[in-house]
Amino acid sequence: MASSSIVKLNAASSSWIAGRQSFNQRPGSAGPLRSRRVSVIRAGSYTDELLKTAKSIASPGRGILAIDESNATCGKRLASIGLDNTETNRQAYRQLLLTTPGLGDYISGAILFEETLYQSTTDGKKFVDCLRDENIVPGIKVDKGLVPLPGSNNESWCQGLDGLASRSAEYYKQGARFAKWRTVVSIPCGPSALAVKEAAWGLARYAAISQDNGLVPIVEPEILLDGDHSIERTLEVAERVWSEVFYYLAENNVVFEGILLKPSMVTPGAEHKEKASPETIAKYTLTMLKRRVPPAVPGIMFLSGGQSEVEATLNLNAMNKSPNPWHVSFSYARALQNTVLKTWQGRPENLEAAQKSLLVRAKANSLAQLGKYSAEGESEEAKKGMFVKGYTY
Ligand code: 13P
């Protein structure tokens, strides 16, 4: 316990929790207010481990490989190269990615779908062990996807809280040490106050449950690229969303030192008339984060959201040109996988070349994490945008 650098709620101050409950029931009453203490957070049995896991993922020059596509979404990836969506093909693709030699030099964590967490290579080595051998932390997508949010403006909410504690405990036993929950906010659809509140509350409940079960939660309210709005409008919505997310994270006594964030970058809508430069995107995104994210949070791991591979890398690089209060890095799916898929084409003879192309992208983003990337020599394929209107994950 002494190793941890955070102030914890100890036995002597545990009345704070009880006081807080009655405080909520009796607003303004003097008793509970007096027992309310500041600067303390809940001490869970996994707190030290959560801090270590988060720190290891947020280590210099490394970021996250997101390959947690649901079976349906993985099917879309495979269809793009003419492969059927079978378990064997999904395993072959994930094996290609997870057995890339030297991946751990640039990748600190890999988010898996449930099927992959329990899968092995064709030689019988668990994927989780392939990751551990490269010093990569295995992670797991725990949300159950998006469904329409009744009473909203055609918006959605994210399911998955039922049974989450027991699922998380099982995932921990299987080797997962961090989790991901992706919900979305749509600018063209509003966003309505209801949708933002629901997204923030769901993320906070998920984060508290994950921490209770030893998993570092990645908090991901994706603000979709869809729309023709300006970058200023994205900034306004992002500030609103993150302020609610942190409000509810605090309400749920989530340990900020043991979470990671996965924000969208602050950009104009995909259909906006003008494109923004990496420097502008970096300026707006960092302004938003500095206004909303406490420095206790160890890492900001961006999603790519349909940007091209090169765009996502250039934007990350621009954000790391000067020091930040947190580790600013990547957790890309599309922006790490596009060239790999195109190179592989499902053919065994292309496997080595495909793994090399994964290393090229991983290294480029590693350099961008350090603010040392240059786009010179990048392939045309890597410059192709991947935005899909109404994309589901
Ligand atoms: P993209 O980088 O493709 O936007 O991935 C988002 C995501 O949540 C993957 O875990």
Coordinates of C-alpha atoms and ligand atoms in Angstrom, one line a residue:
M1 CA 0.0 0.0 0.0
A2 CA 2.8 2.4 0.9
S3 CA 4.0 2.2 -2.7
S4 CA 1.0 4.0 -4.1
S5 CA 1.3 7.7 -4.5
I6 CA -2.4 8.6 -4.0
V7 CA -4.2 9.6 -0.8
K8 CA -6.7 6.9 0.1
L9 CA -9.8 6.7 2.2
N10 CA -8.6 4.9 5.4
A11 CA -10.6 3.2 8.1
A12 CA -10.6 6.4 10.2
S13 CA -12.3 8.4 7.5
S14 CA -14.7 5.7 6.3
S15 CA -17.6 7.6 7.9
W16 CA -17.4 9.8 4.8
I17 CA -19.1 7.2 2.7
A18 CA -21.9 6.8 5.2
G19 CA -22.1 10.5 5.7
R20 CA -22.4 11.1 2.0
Q21 CA -25.3 8.7 1.7
S22 CA -27.3 10.5 4.4
F23 CA -26.1 13.8 3.0
N24 CA -27.9 13.0 -0.2
Q25 CA -31.1 12.2 1.7
R26 CA -31.0 15.3 3.9
P27 CA -29.7 18.1 1.8
G28 CA -28.3 20.9 3.8
S29 CA -28.3 19.1 7.1
A30 CA -25.2 20.0 9.3
G31 CA -24.3 16.5 10.5
P32 CA -23.5 14.7 7.3
L33 CA -21.9 17.8 5.9
R34 CA -19.5 17.9 8.8
S35 CA -18.5 14.3 8.2
R36 CA -17.8 15.0 4.6
R37 CA -14.1 15.0 3.9
V38 CA -12.3 16.2 0.9
S39 CA -9.2 14.9 -0.9
V40 CA -9.9 11.3 -0.1
I41 CA -10.9 8.5 -2.4
R42 CA -12.1 5.0 -1.9
A43 CA -9.4 2.4 -1.2
G44 CA -10.3 -0.8 -3.1
S45 CA -8.4 -4.0 -2.9
Y46 CA -7.0 -3.6 -6.4
T47 CA -6.0 0.1 -6.2
D48 CA -2.2 -0.4 -6.3
E49 CA -2.5 -2.9 -9.2
L50 CA -4.8 -0.5 -11.1
L51 CA -2.2 2.3 -10.8
K52 CA 0.6 0.0 -12.0
T53 CA -1.5 -1.3 -14.9
A54 CA -2.4 2.3 -16.0
K55 CA 1.2 3.4 -15.7
S56 CA 2.4 0.5 -17.8
I57 CA -0.1 1.2 -20.5
A58 CA 0.8 4.9 -20.5
S59 CA 4.5 4.3 -20.9
P60 CA 6.6 6.6 -23.2
G61 CA 6.5 5.8 -26.9
R62 CA 3.8 3.3 -26.6
G63 CA 0.0 3.1 -27.1
I64 CA -2.9 0.7 -27.5
L65 CA -3.8 -1.6 -30.4
A66 CA -7.6 -1.8 -30.5
I67 CA -8.8 -5.0 -32.1
D68 CA -12.0 -5.4 -30.1
E69 CA -14.4 -5.4 -33.0
S70 CA -17.5 -7.4 -32.3
N71 CA -17.9 -10.5 -34.5
A72 CA -20.2 -8.5 -36.8
T73 CA -17.8 -5.6 -37.2
C74 CA -14.8 -7.9 -37.7
G75 CA -16.9 -9.5 -40.4
K76 CA -17.0 -6.1 -42.2
R77 CA -13.2 -5.9 -42.0
L78 CA -12.9 -9.4 -43.4
A79 CA -15.5 -8.7 -46.1
S80 CA -13.4 -5.8 -47.3
I81 CA -10.7 -8.3 -48.4
G82 CA -13.2 -10.9 -49.6
L83 CA -13.0 -13.3 -46.6
D84 CA -16.0 -14.9 -44.9
N85 CA -16.8 -14.1 -41.3
T86 CA -15.9 -17.4 -39.8
E87 CA -14.3 -18.1 -36.4
T88 CA -11.3 -19.5 -38.2
N89 CA -10.8 -16.4 -40.3
R90 CA -11.2 -14.1 -37.3
Q91 CA -8.6 -16.2 -35.4
A92 CA -6.2 -16.1 -38.4
Y93 CA -6.5 -12.3 -38.6
R94 CA -6.1 -11.8 -34.8
Q95 CA -3.2 -14.3 -34.8
L96 CA -1.4 -12.2 -37.5
L97 CA -1.8 -9.1 -35.4
L98 CA -1.0 -10.5 -31.9
T99 CA 2.0 -12.6 -32.9
T100 CA 3.8 -9.7 -34.7
P101 CA 7.5 -9.9 -33.4
G102 CA 8.6 -6.7 -31.7
L103 CA 5.1 -5.3 -31.3
G104 CA 5.7 -4.6 -27.6
D105 CA 8.3 -2.0 -28.5
Y106 CA 5.4 0.3 -29.6
I107 CA 2.3 -1.2 -28.2
S108 CA 1.6 -1.3 -24.4
G109 CA -2.0 -2.7 -24.4
A110 CA -4.3 -4.6 -26.8
I111 CA -8.1 -4.4 -26.5
L112 CA -9.7 -7.7 -27.4
F113 CA -13.2 -8.9 -28.0
E114 CA -14.4 -11.7 -25.7
E115 CA -13.9 -14.4 -28.4
T116 CA -10.2 -13.4 -28.7
L117 CA -9.6 -13.2 -25.0
Y118 CA -10.4 -16.9 -24.8
Q119 CA -8.8 -17.9 -28.1
S120 CA -5.3 -19.4 -28.9
T121 CA -3.0 -19.5 -31.9
T122 CA -3.3 -22.4 -34.3
D123 CA -0.3 -23.9 -32.4
G124 CA -2.3 -23.7 -29.1
K125 CA -0.6 -20.7 -27.4
K126 CA -3.2 -18.5 -25.7
F127 CA -3.4 -15.0 -27.3
V128 CA -3.1 -13.6 -23.8
D129 CA 0.3 -15.2 -23.4
C130 CA 1.4 -13.9 -26.8
L131 CA 0.7 -10.4 -25.5
R132 CA 2.4 -11.0 -22.1
D133 CA 5.5 -12.2 -23.8
E134 CA 5.7 -8.8 -25.5
N135 CA 5.0 -6.9 -22.3
I136 CA 1.6 -5.9 -23.7
V137 CA -1.3 -5.7 -21.3
P138 CA -4.4 -7.6 -22.4
G139 CA -7.7 -5.7 -22.3
I140 CA -11.3 -6.5 -23.0
K141 CA -14.3 -4.7 -24.5
V142 CA -17.1 -5.1 -21.9
D143 CA -19.9 -3.0 -23.3
K144 CA -22.7 -4.7 -25.1
G145 CA -23.2 -2.2 -27.8
L146 CA -25.5 0.7 -28.7
V147 CA -29.3 0.7 -28.9
P148 CA -31.8 3.5 -29.5
L149 CA -32.4 5.8 -26.6
P150 CA -36.1 6.3 -26.1
G151 CA -37.2 9.9 -25.5
S152 CA -34.2 11.3 -27.3
N153 CA -33.5 12.8 -30.7
N154 CA -32.7 9.6 -32.5
E155 CA -29.7 9.1 -30.2
S156 CA -28.4 5.9 -28.6
W157 CA -27.3 4.5 -25.3
C158 CA -24.8 1.8 -24.4
Q159 CA -25.9 -1.4 -22.8
G160 CA -23.8 -3.8 -20.6
L161 CA -24.1 -2.9 -16.9
D162 CA -26.2 -6.0 -16.0
G163 CA -23.9 -8.8 -14.9
L164 CA -20.8 -6.6 -15.5
A165 CA -19.2 -7.3 -12.1
S166 CA -19.2 -11.1 -12.6
R167 CA -18.1 -10.8 -16.2
S168 CA -15.3 -8.5 -15.2
A169 CA -14.1 -10.9 -12.5
E170 CA -14.1 -13.7 -15.1
Y171 CA -12.1 -11.6 -17.6
Y172 CA -9.6 -10.8 -14.9
K173 CA -9.1 -14.5 -14.2
Q174 CA -8.5 -15.0 -17.9
G175 CA -5.7 -12.4 -17.9
A176 CA -7.4 -9.1 -18.8
R177 CA -6.2 -6.1 -16.8
F178 CA -8.0 -3.3 -18.4
A179 CA -11.5 -2.7 -20.0
K180 CA -13.1 -0.6 -22.6
W181 CA -16.7 0.8 -22.8
R182 CA -17.5 2.8 -25.8
T183 CA -20.6 5.0 -25.9
V184 CA -21.3 7.7 -28.5
V185 CA -22.6 11.2 -28.7
S186 CA -23.9 12.6 -31.9
I187 CA -23.6 16.3 -32.7
P188 CA -26.1 16.4 -35.6
C189 CA -28.7 14.7 -33.4
G190 CA -28.4 17.3 -30.7
P191 CA -26.8 16.1 -28.5
S192 CA -29.8 16.1 -26.1
A193 CA -29.1 16.7 -22.4
L194 CA -30.6 13.2 -21.8
A195 CA -28.2 11.5 -24.1
V196 CA -25.2 13.2 -22.6
K197 CA -26.3 12.4 -19.1
E198 CA -27.0 8.8 -19.9
A199 CA -23.6 8.4 -21.7
A200 CA -21.8 10.0 -18.7
W201 CA -23.6 8.0 -16.0
G202 CA -23.1 4.7 -17.9
L203 CA -19.4 5.3 -18.2
A204 CA -19.1 6.2 -14.5
R205 CA -21.0 3.1 -13.3
Y206 CA -18.9 0.9 -15.7
A207 CA -15.6 2.5 -14.4
A208 CA -16.5 1.9 -10.8
I209 CA -17.4 -1.7 -11.4
S210 CA -14.2 -2.3 -13.5
Q211 CA -12.0 -0.9 -10.8
D212 CA -13.7 -3.1 -8.2
N213 CA -12.7 -6.1 -10.2
G214 CA -9.1 -5.2 -11.0
L215 CA -9.6 -3.8 -14.5
V216 CA -8.4 -0.3 -15.4
P217 CA -11.4 1.3 -17.2
I218 CA -10.9 3.1 -20.5
V219 CA -13.5 5.8 -20.5
E220 CA -14.7 6.4 -24.1
P221 CA -17.5 8.8 -24.9
E222 CA -16.9 9.0 -28.6
I223 CA -18.1 12.2 -30.1
L224 CA -18.9 11.1 -33.7
L225 CA -17.3 12.8 -36.6
D226 CA -20.7 12.8 -38.5
G227 CA -22.0 16.2 -39.4
D228 CA -21.1 19.5 -41.1
H229 CA -20.5 21.5 -37.9
S230 CA -17.5 23.6 -37.2
I231 CA -14.5 22.8 -34.9
E232 CA -15.9 25.3 -32.4
R233 CA -19.1 23.4 -32.1
T234 CA -17.2 20.2 -31.5
L235 CA -15.2 22.0 -28.8
E236 CA -18.4 23.2 -27.1
V237 CA -20.0 19.7 -27.1
A238 CA -16.8 17.9 -26.0
E239 CA -16.4 20.3 -23.0
R240 CA -20.0 19.6 -22.0
V241 CA -19.6 15.8 -22.4
W242 CA -16.4 15.6 -20.4
S243 CA -17.6 17.8 -17.6
E244 CA -20.5 15.5 -17.1
V245 CA -18.3 12.4 -17.4
F246 CA -16.0 13.7 -14.7
Y247 CA -18.9 14.8 -12.5
Y248 CA -20.3 11.3 -12.5
L249 CA -16.9 9.6 -12.2
A250 CA -16.4 11.6 -9.0
E251 CA -19.9 10.8 -7.8
N252 CA -19.1 7.1 -8.2
N253 CA -15.8 7.4 -6.3
V254 CA -13.7 6.3 -9.2
V255 CA -10.0 6.5 -8.6
F256 CA -8.8 8.9 -11.3
E257 CA -5.2 7.6 -11.1
G258 CA -6.5 4.2 -12.2
I259 CA -8.4 5.2 -15.4
L260 CA -7.5 5.9 -19.0
L261 CA -9.5 8.1 -21.4
K262 CA -10.3 7.5 -25.0
P263 CA -11.5 10.7 -26.4
S264 CA -12.2 11.7 -30.0
M265 CA -10.0 14.5 -31.2
V266 CA -11.7 17.9 -31.5
T267 CA -12.1 18.3 -35.3
P268 CA -14.7 19.9 -37.6
G269 CA -17.5 17.5 -38.6
A270 CA -16.6 15.1 -41.4
E271 CA -18.8 17.0 -43.8
H272 CA -17.7 20.5 -42.8
K273 CA -16.6 22.7 -45.7
E274 CA -13.1 23.3 -44.4
K275 CA -10.5 20.8 -43.1
A276 CA -8.4 21.7 -40.0
S277 CA -4.6 21.3 -39.9
P278 CA -3.0 19.0 -37.3
E279 CA -1.8 22.1 -35.4
T280 CA -5.4 23.5 -35.2
I281 CA -6.8 20.1 -34.1
A282 CA -4.0 19.8 -31.5
K283 CA -4.8 23.3 -30.2
Y284 CA -8.5 22.7 -29.8
T285 CA -8.2 19.2 -28.4
L286 CA -5.6 20.1 -25.8
T287 CA -7.6 23.3 -24.9
M288 CA -10.6 21.1 -24.2
L289 CA -8.6 18.4 -22.3
K290 CA -6.8 21.0 -20.1
R291 CA -10.1 22.6 -19.2
R292 CA -11.8 19.3 -18.3
V293 CA -9.3 16.5 -17.4
P294 CA -7.5 16.6 -14.0
P295 CA -3.7 15.8 -14.1
A296 CA -4.3 12.8 -11.8
V297 CA -5.5 10.9 -14.9
P298 CA -2.4 9.1 -16.2
G299 CA -3.2 8.7 -19.9
I300 CA -5.2 10.0 -22.8
M301 CA -5.4 7.4 -25.6
F302 CA -7.2 8.8 -28.6
L303 CA -9.5 6.9 -31.0
S304 CA -9.0 7.4 -34.7
G305 CA -12.7 7.7 -35.5
G306 CA -12.4 7.3 -39.3
Q307 CA -9.4 9.6 -39.9
S308 CA -6.8 8.2 -42.3
E309 CA -3.8 6.4 -40.8
V310 CA -1.5 9.3 -41.6
E311 CA -4.0 12.0 -40.4
A312 CA -4.4 10.2 -37.0
T313 CA -0.6 10.0 -36.6
L314 CA 0.0 13.6 -37.7
N315 CA -2.6 14.9 -35.2
L316 CA -1.2 12.9 -32.4
N317 CA 2.3 14.1 -33.2
A318 CA 1.1 17.8 -33.1
M319 CA -0.3 17.2 -29.7
N320 CA 3.0 16.0 -28.4
K321 CA 5.1 18.9 -29.6
S322 CA 5.1 20.4 -26.2
P323 CA 4.8 18.7 -22.8
N324 CA 1.3 17.7 -21.5
P325 CA 0.1 16.9 -18.0
W326 CA -0.8 13.4 -19.0
H327 CA 0.6 10.7 -21.4
V328 CA -1.0 11.6 -24.7
S329 CA -1.1 8.6 -27.0
F330 CA -3.2 6.4 -29.3
S331 CA -5.7 3.5 -29.0
Y332 CA -6.5 3.1 -32.7
A333 CA -8.4 0.4 -34.5
R334 CA -9.0 1.6 -38.0
A335 CA -5.9 3.8 -38.1
L336 CA -3.6 0.8 -37.2
Q337 CA -5.4 -1.9 -39.2
N338 CA -6.2 -0.5 -42.6
T339 CA -2.9 -1.1 -44.4
V340 CA -2.4 -4.4 -42.6
L341 CA -5.6 -5.8 -43.9
K342 CA -5.0 -4.6 -47.4
T343 CA -1.5 -6.1 -47.4
W344 CA -2.6 -9.4 -46.0
Q345 CA -5.6 -10.2 -48.3
G346 CA -6.1 -13.4 -46.3
R347 CA -3.1 -15.0 -48.0
P348 CA -0.5 -16.9 -45.9
E349 CA 2.3 -15.8 -48.2
N350 CA 1.5 -12.1 -47.3
L351 CA 1.6 -12.7 -43.5
E352 CA 5.1 -11.4 -43.0
A353 CA 4.6 -8.3 -45.1
A354 CA 1.3 -7.6 -43.2
Q355 CA 3.0 -7.9 -39.9
K356 CA 5.7 -5.5 -41.1
S357 CA 3.1 -3.0 -42.1
L358 CA 1.6 -3.2 -38.6
L359 CA 5.0 -2.5 -37.2
V360 CA 5.4 0.5 -39.6
R361 CA 2.1 2.0 -38.3
A362 CA 2.8 1.2 -34.7
K363 CA 6.3 2.7 -34.9
A364 CA 4.9 5.9 -36.6
N365 CA 2.4 6.3 -33.8
S366 CA 5.1 5.6 -31.2
L367 CA 7.2 8.4 -32.7
A368 CA 4.1 10.6 -32.7
Q369 CA 3.6 9.9 -29.0
L370 CA 7.1 11.4 -28.5
G371 CA 6.4 14.3 -30.9
K372 CA 9.1 13.0 -33.4
Y373 CA 7.0 11.8 -36.4
S374 CA 7.4 12.9 -39.9
A375 CA 4.9 11.8 -42.7
E376 CA 7.7 11.6 -45.3
G377 CA 7.6 8.4 -47.3
E378 CA 4.1 7.3 -46.1
S379 CA 2.2 5.2 -48.6
E380 CA -0.9 6.4 -50.5
E381 CA -3.0 3.7 -48.8
A382 CA -2.1 5.1 -45.4
K383 CA -3.4 8.5 -46.5
K384 CA -6.9 7.2 -47.4
G385 CA -9.7 8.4 -45.0
M386 CA -11.9 5.7 -43.4
F387 CA -14.8 7.8 -42.3
V388 CA -18.2 5.9 -42.6
K389 CA -21.4 7.8 -42.0
G390 CA -23.2 6.3 -39.0
Y391 CA -20.4 3.9 -38.2
T392 CA -21.1 1.2 -35.6
Y393 CA -18.4 -0.6 -33.8
Ligands
13P1 P1 -11.2 3.7 -34.1 O1 -9.7 4.0 -33.9 O2 -11.4 2.8 -35.4 O3 -12.1 4.8 -34.1 O4 -11.6 2.7 -32.9 C1 -12.5 3.1 -31.9 C2 -12.5 2.1 -30.8 O5 -13.2 2.4 -29.9 C3 -11.7 0.9 -30.9 O6 -11.6 0.3 -29.6

